[in-house]
mmCIF file of C-alpha atoms in Angstrom:
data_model
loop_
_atom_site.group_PDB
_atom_site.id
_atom_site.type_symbol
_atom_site.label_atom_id
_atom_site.label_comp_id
_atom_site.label_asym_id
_atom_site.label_seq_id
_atom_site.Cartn_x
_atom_site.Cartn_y
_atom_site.Cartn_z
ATOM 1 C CA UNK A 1416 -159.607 -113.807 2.268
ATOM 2 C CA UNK A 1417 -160.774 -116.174 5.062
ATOM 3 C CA UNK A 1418 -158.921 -117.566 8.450
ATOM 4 C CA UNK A 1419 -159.372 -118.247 12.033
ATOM 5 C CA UNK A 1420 -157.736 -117.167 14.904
ATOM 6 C CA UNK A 1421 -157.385 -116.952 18.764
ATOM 7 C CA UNK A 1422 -158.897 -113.749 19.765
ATOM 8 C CA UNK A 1423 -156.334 -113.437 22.992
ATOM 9 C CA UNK A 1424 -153.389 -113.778 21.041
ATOM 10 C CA UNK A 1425 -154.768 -111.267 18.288
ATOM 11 C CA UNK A 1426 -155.872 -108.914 20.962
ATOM 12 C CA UNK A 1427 -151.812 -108.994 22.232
ATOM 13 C CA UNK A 1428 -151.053 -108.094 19.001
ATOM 14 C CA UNK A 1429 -153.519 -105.293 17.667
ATOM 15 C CA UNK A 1430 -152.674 -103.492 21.339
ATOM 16 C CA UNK A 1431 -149.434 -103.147 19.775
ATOM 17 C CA UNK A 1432 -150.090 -101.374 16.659
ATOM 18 C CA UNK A 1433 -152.968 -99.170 18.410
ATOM 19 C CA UNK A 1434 -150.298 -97.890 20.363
ATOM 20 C CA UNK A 1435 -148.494 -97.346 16.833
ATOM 21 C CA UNK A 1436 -151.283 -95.348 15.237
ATOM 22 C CA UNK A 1437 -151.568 -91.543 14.586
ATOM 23 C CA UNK A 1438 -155.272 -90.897 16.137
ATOM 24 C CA UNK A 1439 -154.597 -87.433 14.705
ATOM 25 C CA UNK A 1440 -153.722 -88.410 11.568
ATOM 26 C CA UNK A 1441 -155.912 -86.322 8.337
ATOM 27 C CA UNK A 1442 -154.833 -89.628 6.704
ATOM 28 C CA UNK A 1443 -157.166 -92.178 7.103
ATOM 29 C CA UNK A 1444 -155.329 -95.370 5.975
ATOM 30 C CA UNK A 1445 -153.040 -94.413 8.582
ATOM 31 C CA UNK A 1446 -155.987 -95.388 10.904
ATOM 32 C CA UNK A 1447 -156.228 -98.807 9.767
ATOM 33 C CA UNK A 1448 -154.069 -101.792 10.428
ATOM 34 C CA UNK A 1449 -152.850 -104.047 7.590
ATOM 35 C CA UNK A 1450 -153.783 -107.919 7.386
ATOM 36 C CA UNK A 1451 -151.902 -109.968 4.338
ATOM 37 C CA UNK A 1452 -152.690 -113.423 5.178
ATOM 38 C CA UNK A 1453 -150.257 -116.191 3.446
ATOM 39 C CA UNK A 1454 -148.756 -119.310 4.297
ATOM 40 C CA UNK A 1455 -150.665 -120.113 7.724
ATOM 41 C CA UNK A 1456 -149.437 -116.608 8.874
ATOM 42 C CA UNK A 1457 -150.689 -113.224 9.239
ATOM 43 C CA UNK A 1458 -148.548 -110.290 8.726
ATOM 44 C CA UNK A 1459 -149.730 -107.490 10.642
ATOM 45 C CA UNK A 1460 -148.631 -103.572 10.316
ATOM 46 C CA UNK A 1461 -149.658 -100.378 11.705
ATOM 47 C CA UNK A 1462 -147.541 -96.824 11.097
ATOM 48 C CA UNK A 1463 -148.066 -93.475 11.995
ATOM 49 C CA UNK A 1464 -145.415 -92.333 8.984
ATOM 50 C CA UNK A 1465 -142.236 -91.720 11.661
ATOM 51 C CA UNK A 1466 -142.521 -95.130 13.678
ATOM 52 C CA UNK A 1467 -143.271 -98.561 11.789
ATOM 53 C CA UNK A 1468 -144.651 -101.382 13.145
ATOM 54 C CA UNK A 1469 -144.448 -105.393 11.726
ATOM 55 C CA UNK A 1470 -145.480 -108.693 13.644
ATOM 56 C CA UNK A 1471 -146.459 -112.133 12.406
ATOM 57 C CA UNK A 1472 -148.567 -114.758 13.930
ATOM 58 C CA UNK A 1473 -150.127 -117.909 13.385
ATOM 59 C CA UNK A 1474 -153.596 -118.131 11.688
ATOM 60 C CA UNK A 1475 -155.606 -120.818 9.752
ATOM 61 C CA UNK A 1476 -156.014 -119.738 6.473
ATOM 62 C CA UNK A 1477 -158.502 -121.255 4.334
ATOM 63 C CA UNK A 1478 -158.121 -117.949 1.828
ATOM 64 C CA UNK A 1479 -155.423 -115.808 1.444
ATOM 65 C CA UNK A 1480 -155.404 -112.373 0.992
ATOM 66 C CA UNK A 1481 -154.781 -108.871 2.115
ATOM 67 C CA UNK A 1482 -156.288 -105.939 3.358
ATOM 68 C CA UNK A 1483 -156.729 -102.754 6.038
ATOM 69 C CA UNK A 1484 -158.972 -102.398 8.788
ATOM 70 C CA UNK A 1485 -159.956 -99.523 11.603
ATOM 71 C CA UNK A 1486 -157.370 -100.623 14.423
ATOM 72 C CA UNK A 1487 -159.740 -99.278 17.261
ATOM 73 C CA UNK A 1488 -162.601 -100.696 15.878
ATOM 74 C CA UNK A 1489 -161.435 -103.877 15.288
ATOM 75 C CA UNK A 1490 -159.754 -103.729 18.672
ATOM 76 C CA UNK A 1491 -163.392 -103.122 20.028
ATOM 77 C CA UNK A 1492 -164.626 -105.832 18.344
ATOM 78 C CA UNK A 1493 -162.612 -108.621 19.464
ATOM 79 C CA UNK A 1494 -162.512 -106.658 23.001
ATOM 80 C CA UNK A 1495 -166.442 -107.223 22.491
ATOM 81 C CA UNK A 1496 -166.201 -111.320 21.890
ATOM 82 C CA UNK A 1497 -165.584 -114.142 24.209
ATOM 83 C CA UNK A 1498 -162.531 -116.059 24.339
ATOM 84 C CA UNK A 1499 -162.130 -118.956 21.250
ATOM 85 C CA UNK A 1500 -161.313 -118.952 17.963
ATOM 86 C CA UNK A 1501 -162.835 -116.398 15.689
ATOM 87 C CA UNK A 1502 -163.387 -115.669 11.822
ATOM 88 C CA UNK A 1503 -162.470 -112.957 9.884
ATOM 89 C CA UNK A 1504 -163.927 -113.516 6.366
ATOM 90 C CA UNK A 1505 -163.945 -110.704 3.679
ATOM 91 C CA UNK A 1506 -167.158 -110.386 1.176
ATOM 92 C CA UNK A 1507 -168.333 -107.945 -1.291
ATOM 93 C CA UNK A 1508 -171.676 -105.914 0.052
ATOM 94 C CA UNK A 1509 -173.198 -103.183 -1.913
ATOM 95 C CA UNK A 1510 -169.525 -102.481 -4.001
ATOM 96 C CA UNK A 1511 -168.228 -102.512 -0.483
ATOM 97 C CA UNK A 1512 -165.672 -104.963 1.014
ATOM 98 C CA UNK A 1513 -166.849 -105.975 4.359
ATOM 99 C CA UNK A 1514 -164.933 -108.349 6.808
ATOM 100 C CA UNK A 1515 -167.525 -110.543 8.517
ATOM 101 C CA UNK A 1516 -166.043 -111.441 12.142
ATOM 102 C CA UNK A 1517 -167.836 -113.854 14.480
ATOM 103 C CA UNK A 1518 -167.361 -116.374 16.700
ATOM 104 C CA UNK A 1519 -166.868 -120.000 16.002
ATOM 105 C CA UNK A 1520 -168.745 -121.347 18.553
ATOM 106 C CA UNK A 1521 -171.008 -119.012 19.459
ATOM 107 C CA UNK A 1522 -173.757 -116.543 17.985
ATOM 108 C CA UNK A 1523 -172.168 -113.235 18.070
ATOM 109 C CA UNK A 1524 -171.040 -111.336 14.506
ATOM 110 C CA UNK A 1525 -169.531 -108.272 13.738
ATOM 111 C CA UNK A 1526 -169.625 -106.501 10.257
ATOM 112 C CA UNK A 1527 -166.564 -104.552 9.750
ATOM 113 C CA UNK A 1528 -166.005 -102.247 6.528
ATOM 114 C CA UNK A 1529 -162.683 -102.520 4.975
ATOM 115 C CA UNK A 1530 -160.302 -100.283 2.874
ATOM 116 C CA UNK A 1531 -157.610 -101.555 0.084
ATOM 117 C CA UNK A 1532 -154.165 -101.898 1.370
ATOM 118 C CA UNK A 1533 -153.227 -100.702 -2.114
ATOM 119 C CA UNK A 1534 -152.432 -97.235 -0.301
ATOM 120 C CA UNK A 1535 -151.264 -98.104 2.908
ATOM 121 C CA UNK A 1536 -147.599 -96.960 2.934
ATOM 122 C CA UNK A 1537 -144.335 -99.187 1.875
ATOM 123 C CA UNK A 1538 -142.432 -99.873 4.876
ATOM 124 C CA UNK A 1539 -138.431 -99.621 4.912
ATOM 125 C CA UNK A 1540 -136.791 -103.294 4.169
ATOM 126 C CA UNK A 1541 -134.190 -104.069 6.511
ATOM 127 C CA UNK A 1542 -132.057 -106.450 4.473
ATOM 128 C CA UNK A 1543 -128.256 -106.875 4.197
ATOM 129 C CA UNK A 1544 -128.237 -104.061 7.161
ATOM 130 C CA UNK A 1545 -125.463 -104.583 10.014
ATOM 131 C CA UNK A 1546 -127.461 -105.270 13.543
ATOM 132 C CA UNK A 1547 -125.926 -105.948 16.783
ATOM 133 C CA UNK A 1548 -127.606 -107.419 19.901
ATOM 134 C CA UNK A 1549 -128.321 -106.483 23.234
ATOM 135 C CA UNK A 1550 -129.631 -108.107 26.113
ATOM 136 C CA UNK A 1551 -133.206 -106.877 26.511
ATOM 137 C CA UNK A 1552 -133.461 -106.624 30.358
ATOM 138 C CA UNK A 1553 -130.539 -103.788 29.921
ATOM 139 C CA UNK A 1554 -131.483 -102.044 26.429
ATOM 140 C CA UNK A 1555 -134.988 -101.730 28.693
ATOM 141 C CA UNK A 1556 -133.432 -100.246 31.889
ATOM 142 C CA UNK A 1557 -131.210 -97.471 29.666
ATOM 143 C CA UNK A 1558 -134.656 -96.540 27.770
ATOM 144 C CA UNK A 1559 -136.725 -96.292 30.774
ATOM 145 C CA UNK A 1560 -133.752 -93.905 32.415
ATOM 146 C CA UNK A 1561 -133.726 -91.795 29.384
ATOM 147 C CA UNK A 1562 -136.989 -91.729 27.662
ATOM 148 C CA UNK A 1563 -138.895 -89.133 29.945
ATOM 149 C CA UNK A 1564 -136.039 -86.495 29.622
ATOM 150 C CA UNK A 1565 -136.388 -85.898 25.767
ATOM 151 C CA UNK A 1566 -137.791 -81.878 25.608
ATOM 152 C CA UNK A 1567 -141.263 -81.683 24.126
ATOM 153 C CA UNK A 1568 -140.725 -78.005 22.648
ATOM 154 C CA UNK A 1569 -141.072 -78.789 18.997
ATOM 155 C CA UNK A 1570 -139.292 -75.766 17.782
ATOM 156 C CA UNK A 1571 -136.094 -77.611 19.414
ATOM 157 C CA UNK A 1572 -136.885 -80.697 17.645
ATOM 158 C CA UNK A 1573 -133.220 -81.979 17.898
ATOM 159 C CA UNK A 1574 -134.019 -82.585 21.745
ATOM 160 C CA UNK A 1575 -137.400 -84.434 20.915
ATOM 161 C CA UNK A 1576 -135.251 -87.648 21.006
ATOM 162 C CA UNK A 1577 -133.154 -89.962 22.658
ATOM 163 C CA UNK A 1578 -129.566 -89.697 21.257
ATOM 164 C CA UNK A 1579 -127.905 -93.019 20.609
ATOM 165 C CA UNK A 1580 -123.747 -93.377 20.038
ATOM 166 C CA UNK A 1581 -121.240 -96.120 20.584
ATOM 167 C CA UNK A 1582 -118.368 -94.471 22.961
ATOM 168 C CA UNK A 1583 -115.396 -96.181 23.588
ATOM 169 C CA UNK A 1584 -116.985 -99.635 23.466
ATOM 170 C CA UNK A 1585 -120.083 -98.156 25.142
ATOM 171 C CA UNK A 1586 -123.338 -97.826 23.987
ATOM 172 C CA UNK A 1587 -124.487 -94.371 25.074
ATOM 173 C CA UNK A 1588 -128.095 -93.148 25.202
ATOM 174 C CA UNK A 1589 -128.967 -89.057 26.777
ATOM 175 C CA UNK A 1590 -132.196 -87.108 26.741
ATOM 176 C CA UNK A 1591 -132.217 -83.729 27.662
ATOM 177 C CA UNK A 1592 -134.514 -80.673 27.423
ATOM 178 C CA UNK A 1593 -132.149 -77.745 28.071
ATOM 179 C CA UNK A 1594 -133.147 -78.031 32.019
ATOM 180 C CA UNK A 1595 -131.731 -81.309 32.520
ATOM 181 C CA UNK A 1596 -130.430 -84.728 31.332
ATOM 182 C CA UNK A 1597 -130.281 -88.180 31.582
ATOM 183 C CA UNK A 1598 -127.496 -89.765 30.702
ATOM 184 C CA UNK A 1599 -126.887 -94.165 30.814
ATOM 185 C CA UNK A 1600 -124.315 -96.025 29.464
ATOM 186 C CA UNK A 1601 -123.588 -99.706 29.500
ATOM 187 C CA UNK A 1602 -120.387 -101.988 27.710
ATOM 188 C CA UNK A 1603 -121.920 -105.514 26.722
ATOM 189 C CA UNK A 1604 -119.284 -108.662 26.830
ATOM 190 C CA UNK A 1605 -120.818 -109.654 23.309
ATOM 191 C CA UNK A 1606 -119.511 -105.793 22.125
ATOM 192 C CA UNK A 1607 -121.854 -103.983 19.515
ATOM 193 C CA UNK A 1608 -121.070 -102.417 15.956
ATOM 194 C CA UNK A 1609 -119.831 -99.641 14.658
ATOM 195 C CA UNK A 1610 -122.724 -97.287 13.658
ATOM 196 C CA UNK A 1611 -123.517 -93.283 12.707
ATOM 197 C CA UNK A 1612 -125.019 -91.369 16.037
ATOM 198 C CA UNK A 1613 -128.587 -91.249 15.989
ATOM 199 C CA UNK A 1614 -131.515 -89.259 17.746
ATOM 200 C CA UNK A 1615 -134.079 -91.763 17.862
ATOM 201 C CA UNK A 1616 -137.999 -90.958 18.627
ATOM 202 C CA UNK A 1617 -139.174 -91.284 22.242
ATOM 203 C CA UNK A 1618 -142.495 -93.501 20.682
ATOM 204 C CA UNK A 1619 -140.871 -96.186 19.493
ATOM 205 C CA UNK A 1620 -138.201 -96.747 22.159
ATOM 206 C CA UNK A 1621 -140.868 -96.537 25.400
ATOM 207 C CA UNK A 1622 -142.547 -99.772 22.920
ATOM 208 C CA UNK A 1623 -139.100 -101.834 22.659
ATOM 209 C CA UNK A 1624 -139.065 -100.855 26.498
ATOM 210 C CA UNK A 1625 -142.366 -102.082 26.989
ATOM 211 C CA UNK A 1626 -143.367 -105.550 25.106
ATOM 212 C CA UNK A 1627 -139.656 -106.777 24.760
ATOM 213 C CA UNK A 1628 -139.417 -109.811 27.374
ATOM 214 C CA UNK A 1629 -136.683 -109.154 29.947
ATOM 215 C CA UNK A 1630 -135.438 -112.952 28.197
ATOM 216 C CA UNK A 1631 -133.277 -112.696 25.309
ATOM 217 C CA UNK A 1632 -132.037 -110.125 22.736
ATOM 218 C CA UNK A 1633 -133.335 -107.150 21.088
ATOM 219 C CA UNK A 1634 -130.953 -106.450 17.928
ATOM 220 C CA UNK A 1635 -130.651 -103.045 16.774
ATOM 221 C CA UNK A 1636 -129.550 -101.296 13.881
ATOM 222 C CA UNK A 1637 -128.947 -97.648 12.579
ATOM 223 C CA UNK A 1638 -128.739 -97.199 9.106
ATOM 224 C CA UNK A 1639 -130.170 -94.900 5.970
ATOM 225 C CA UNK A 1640 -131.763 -92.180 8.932
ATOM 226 C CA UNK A 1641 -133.528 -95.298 10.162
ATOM 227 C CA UNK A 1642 -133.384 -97.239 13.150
ATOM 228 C CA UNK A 1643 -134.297 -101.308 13.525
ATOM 229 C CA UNK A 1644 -135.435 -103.074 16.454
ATOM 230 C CA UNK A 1645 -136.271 -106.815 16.316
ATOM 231 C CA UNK A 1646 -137.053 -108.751 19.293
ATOM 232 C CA UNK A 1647 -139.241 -111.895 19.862
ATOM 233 C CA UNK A 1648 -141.494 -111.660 16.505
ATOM 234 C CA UNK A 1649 -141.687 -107.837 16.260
ATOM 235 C CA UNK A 1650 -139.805 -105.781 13.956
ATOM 236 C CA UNK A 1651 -139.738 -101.836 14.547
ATOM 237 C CA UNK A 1652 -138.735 -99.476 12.804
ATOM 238 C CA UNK A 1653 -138.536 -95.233 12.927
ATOM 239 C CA UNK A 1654 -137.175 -92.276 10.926
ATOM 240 C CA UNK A 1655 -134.545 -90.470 13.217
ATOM 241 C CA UNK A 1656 -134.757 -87.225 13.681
ATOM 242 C CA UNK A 1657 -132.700 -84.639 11.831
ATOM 243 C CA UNK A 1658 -130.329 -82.512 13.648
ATOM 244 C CA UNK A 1659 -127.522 -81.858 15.685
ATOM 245 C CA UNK A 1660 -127.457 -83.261 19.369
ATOM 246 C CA UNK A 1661 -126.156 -80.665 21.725
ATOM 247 C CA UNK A 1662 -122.475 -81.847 23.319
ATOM 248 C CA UNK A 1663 -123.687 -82.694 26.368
ATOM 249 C CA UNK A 1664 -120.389 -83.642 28.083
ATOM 250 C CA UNK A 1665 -120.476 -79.962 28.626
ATOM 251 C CA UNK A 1666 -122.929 -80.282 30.787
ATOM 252 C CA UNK A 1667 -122.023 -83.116 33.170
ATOM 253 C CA UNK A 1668 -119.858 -82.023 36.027
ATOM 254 C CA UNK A 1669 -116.151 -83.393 35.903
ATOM 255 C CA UNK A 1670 -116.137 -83.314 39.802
ATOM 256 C CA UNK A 1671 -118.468 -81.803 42.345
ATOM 257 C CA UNK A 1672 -117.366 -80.655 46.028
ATOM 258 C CA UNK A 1673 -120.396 -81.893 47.722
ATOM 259 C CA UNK A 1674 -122.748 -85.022 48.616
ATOM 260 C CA UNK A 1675 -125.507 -85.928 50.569
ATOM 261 C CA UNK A 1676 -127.510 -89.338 50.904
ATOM 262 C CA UNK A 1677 -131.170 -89.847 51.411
ATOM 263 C CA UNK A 1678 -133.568 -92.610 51.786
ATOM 264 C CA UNK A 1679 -135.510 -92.893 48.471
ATOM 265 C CA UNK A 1680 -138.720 -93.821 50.318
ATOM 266 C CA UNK A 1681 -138.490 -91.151 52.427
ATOM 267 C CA UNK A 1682 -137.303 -88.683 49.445
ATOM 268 C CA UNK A 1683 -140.447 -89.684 47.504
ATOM 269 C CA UNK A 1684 -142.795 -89.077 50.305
ATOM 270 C CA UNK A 1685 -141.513 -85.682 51.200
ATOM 271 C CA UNK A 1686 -141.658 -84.905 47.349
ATOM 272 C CA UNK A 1687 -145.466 -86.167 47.366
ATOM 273 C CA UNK A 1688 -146.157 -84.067 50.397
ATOM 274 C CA UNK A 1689 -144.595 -80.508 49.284
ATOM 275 C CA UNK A 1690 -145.680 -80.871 45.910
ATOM 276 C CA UNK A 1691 -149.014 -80.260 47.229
ATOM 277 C CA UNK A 1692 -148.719 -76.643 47.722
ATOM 278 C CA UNK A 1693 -146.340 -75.823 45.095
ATOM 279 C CA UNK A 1694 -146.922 -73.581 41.801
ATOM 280 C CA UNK A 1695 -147.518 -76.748 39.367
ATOM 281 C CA UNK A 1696 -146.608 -74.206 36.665
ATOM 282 C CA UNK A 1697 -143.752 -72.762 38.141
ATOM 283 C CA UNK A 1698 -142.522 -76.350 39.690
ATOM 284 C CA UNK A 1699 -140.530 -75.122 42.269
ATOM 285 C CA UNK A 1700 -139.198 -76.637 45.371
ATOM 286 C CA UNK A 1701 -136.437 -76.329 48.336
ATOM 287 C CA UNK A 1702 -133.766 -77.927 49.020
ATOM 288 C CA UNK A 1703 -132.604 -76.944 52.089
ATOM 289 C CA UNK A 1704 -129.026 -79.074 53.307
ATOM 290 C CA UNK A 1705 -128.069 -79.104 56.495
ATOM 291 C CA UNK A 1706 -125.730 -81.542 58.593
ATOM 292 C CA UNK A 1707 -128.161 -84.271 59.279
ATOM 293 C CA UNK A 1708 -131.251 -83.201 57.917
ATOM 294 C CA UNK A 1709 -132.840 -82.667 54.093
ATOM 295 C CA UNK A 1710 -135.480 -79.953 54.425
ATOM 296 C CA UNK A 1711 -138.044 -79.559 51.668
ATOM 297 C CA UNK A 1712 -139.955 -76.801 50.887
ATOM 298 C CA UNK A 1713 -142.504 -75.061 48.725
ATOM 299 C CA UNK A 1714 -142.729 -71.007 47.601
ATOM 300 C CA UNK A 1715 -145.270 -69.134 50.084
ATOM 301 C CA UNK A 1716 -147.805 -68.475 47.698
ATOM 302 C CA UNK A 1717 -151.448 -67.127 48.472
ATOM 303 C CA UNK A 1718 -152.630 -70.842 49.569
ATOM 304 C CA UNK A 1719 -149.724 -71.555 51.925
ATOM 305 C CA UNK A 1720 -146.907 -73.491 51.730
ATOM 306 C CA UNK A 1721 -145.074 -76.767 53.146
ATOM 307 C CA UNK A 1722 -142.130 -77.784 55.219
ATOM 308 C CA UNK A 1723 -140.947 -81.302 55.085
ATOM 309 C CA UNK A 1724 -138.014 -82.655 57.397
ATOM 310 C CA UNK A 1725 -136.047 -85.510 56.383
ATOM 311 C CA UNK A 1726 -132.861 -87.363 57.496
ATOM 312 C CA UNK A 1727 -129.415 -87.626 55.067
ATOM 313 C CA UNK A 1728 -125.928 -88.316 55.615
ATOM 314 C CA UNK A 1729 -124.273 -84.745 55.346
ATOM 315 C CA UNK A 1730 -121.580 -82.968 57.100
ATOM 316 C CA UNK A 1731 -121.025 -79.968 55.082
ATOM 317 C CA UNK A 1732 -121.972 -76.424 55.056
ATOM 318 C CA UNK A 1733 -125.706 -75.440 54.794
ATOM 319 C CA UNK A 1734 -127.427 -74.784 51.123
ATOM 320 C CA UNK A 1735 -130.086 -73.924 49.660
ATOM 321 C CA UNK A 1736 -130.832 -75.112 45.968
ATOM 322 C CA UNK A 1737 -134.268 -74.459 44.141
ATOM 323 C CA UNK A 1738 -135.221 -76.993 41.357
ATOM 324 C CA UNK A 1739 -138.030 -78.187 39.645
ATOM 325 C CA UNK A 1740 -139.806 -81.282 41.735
ATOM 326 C CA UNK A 1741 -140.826 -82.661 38.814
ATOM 327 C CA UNK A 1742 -137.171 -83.001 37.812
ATOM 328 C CA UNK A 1743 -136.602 -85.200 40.555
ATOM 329 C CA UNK A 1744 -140.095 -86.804 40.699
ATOM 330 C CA UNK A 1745 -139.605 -88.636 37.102
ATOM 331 C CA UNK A 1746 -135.927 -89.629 37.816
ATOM 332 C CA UNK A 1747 -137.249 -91.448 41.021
ATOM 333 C CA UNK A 1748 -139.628 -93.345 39.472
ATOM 334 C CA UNK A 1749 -137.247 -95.063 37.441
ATOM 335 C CA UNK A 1750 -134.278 -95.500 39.938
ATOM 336 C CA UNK A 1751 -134.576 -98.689 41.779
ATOM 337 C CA UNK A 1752 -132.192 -98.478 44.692
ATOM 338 C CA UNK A 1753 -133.302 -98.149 48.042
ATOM 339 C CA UNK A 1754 -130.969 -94.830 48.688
ATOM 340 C CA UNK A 1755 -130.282 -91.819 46.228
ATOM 341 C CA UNK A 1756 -127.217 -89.522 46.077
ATOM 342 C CA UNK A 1757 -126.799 -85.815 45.317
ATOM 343 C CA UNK A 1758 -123.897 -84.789 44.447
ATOM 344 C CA UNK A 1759 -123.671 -80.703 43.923
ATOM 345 C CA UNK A 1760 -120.913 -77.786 43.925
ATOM 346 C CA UNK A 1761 -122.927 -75.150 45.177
ATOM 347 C CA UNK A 1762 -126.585 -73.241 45.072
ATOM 348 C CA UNK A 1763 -127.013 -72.429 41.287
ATOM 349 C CA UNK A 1764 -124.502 -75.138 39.891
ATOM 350 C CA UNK A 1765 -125.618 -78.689 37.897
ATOM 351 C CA UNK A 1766 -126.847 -81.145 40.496
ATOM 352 C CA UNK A 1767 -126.193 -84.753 40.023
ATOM 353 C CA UNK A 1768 -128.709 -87.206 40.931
ATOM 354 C CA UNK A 1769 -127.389 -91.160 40.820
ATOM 355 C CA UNK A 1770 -128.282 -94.313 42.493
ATOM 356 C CA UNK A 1771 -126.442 -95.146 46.353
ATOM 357 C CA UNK A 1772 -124.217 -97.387 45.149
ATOM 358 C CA UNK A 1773 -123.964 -95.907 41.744
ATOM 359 C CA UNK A 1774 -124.622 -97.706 38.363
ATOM 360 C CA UNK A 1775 -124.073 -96.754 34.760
ATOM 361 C CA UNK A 1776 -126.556 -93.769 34.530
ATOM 362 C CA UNK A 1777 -126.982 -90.593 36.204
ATOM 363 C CA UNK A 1778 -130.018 -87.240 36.139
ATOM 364 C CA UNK A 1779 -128.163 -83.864 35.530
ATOM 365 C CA UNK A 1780 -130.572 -81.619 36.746
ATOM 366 C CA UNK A 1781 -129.810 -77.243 36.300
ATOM 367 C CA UNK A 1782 -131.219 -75.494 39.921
ATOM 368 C CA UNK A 1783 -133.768 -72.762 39.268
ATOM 369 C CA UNK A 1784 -133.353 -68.865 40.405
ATOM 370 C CA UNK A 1785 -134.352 -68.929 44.066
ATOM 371 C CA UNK A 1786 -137.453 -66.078 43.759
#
């Protein structure tokens, strides 16, 4: 096995799959990425079991041939070299097989020890299976609304995920932990396919999120408790995960009696600044509504406190709601309009949290106890 390639665009790639691998893995192979070099093309794949991982790039091959290799390592090696083409050439070395990497141009080698791809684990085939598309720039924006919300208590694994359906033309996607949700929705001109409801791993949807270009389609499919993702020349795929999804139209408010409008800057600042003294474990902060004026504040505790005074349009009755900061922190960083809207029904009902003017998602966030 012998062929050349630019380090830059094999750095791009192996980035990928190191984000892929299980680094806590007892399985070693699951470590290693797989090389199978063929046709003036290498086929690369990393998995950590649950979420599969399958690009192809262009490489001169003057051998072809397969094999695995140590993803960080090999990361750190081409990390290690200067920009140019390098080789990766495998040899036999003490009834070891050893991929020589260097530089074309210049004097700097690596040695790399290698492991046979013989058990590096089949990966599901994703042929004669139904997808639809979705523009990218949108399938992005409902992950990154979602994503953070999935629960990360492990003994309610059904909430570990994001859960996908198609509603009334919609595609849906919610996250919740039990404390709150996050809930986006969008109907695509182009329409999408039928397909079963799925609860789909957090890991591979924040990648899709992340390396898909806002340009073009991702196409998606859900089939055989898997779920396909193919965009630019990546191909994902992940197990789903086994359960039932709570109903969570239970949970979001048919109507609430109240609102009240805030500057997101401002909101973000005042968050920053009472966060400070609050109980990180407990998480809990003030909401204080008056006509005119948003006051936050944190418990009195044995270091202090803090008071934070804010403008919003309000003309109702005063309130008081406690919830968790960081349930409105993470929402925040993901809403990009300049105001934010509460919407609420009184001190220990759902709150609503939704872009000023509102779009196709919305946080559902439950108050806490006030001591």
């Amino acid at each position: 096995m012998k062929f050349t390639f630019d380090r830059n665009s094999m750095i791009n790639e192996i980035s990928i799959a190191q984000e892929i691998i299980s680094t806590k893995s007892n399985v070693s192979i699951l470590s290693n990425v797989m090389f199978i070099a063929q046709d003036n093309t290498l086929t690369i794949k990393a998995t950590d079991i649950k979420v599969n991982f399958e690009t192809k790039i262009p490489v001169n091959i003057e051998e072809e041939g397969s094999t695995t290799v140590f993803c960080d390592k090999f990361l750190g090696i081409l990390t290690g070299l200067d920009e140019g083409e390098i080789e990766f050439v495998l040899q036999q070395k003490d009834n070891q097989t050893i991929a020589l990497i260097r530089h074309t141009t210049k004097k700097i080698k690596f040695q790399l020890k290698c492991t046979s791809q013989d058990k590096f684990p089949e990966f599901p085939v994703a042929e004669n299976v139904p997808f639809f598309e979705v523009p990218a720039k949108e399938i992005k924006k409902m992950i990154s609304q979602t994503s953070f919300a999935v629960s990360a208590d492990e003994t309610r694994y059904f909430m570990n995920g994001v859960y996908f359906e198609k509603k009334d033309n919609k595609l849906v996607l919610v996250a919740t932990d039990g404390r709150r949700l996050a809930y986006a929705s969008k109907e695509f001109a182009e329409g999408i396919s039928d397909f079963p409801s799925a609860i789909v791993h957090p890991k591979v949807l924040n990648i899709v999120a992340k390396h898909a270009s806002d340009e073009g389609n991702v196409s998606i499919a859900v089939v055989d408790k898997m779920i396909f993702f193919r965009f630019s020349n990546y191909e994902l795929s992940s197990t789903l995960i086994d359960g039932q999804f709570p109903n969570y139209m239970r949970v979001i408010p048919e109507t609430q009696l109240y609102n009240f409008k805030v500057t997101k800057s401002e909101l973000v600042e005042s968050l920053k600044r009472t966060a400070i003294m609050v109980d990180k474990k407990a998480g809990r902060i003030f909401f204080n509504i008056c006509p005119g004026v948003l006051k936050l504040t944190s418990q009195e505790s044995d270091n202090g406190d803090a008071e934070v005074e804010i403008p919003c349009e309000y003309a109702g009755d005063e309130f008081t709601i406690a919830m968790n900061y960081r349930y409105i922190e993470e929402p925040l960083k993901v809403i990009t309009s300049d105001k934010i809207k509460f919407e609420f029904s009184g001190e220990m009902k759902a709150v609503t949290l939704l872009p000023e003017p509102a779009e196709e998602y919305f946080h559902i966030i439950m108050p806490m106890q006030m001591a």
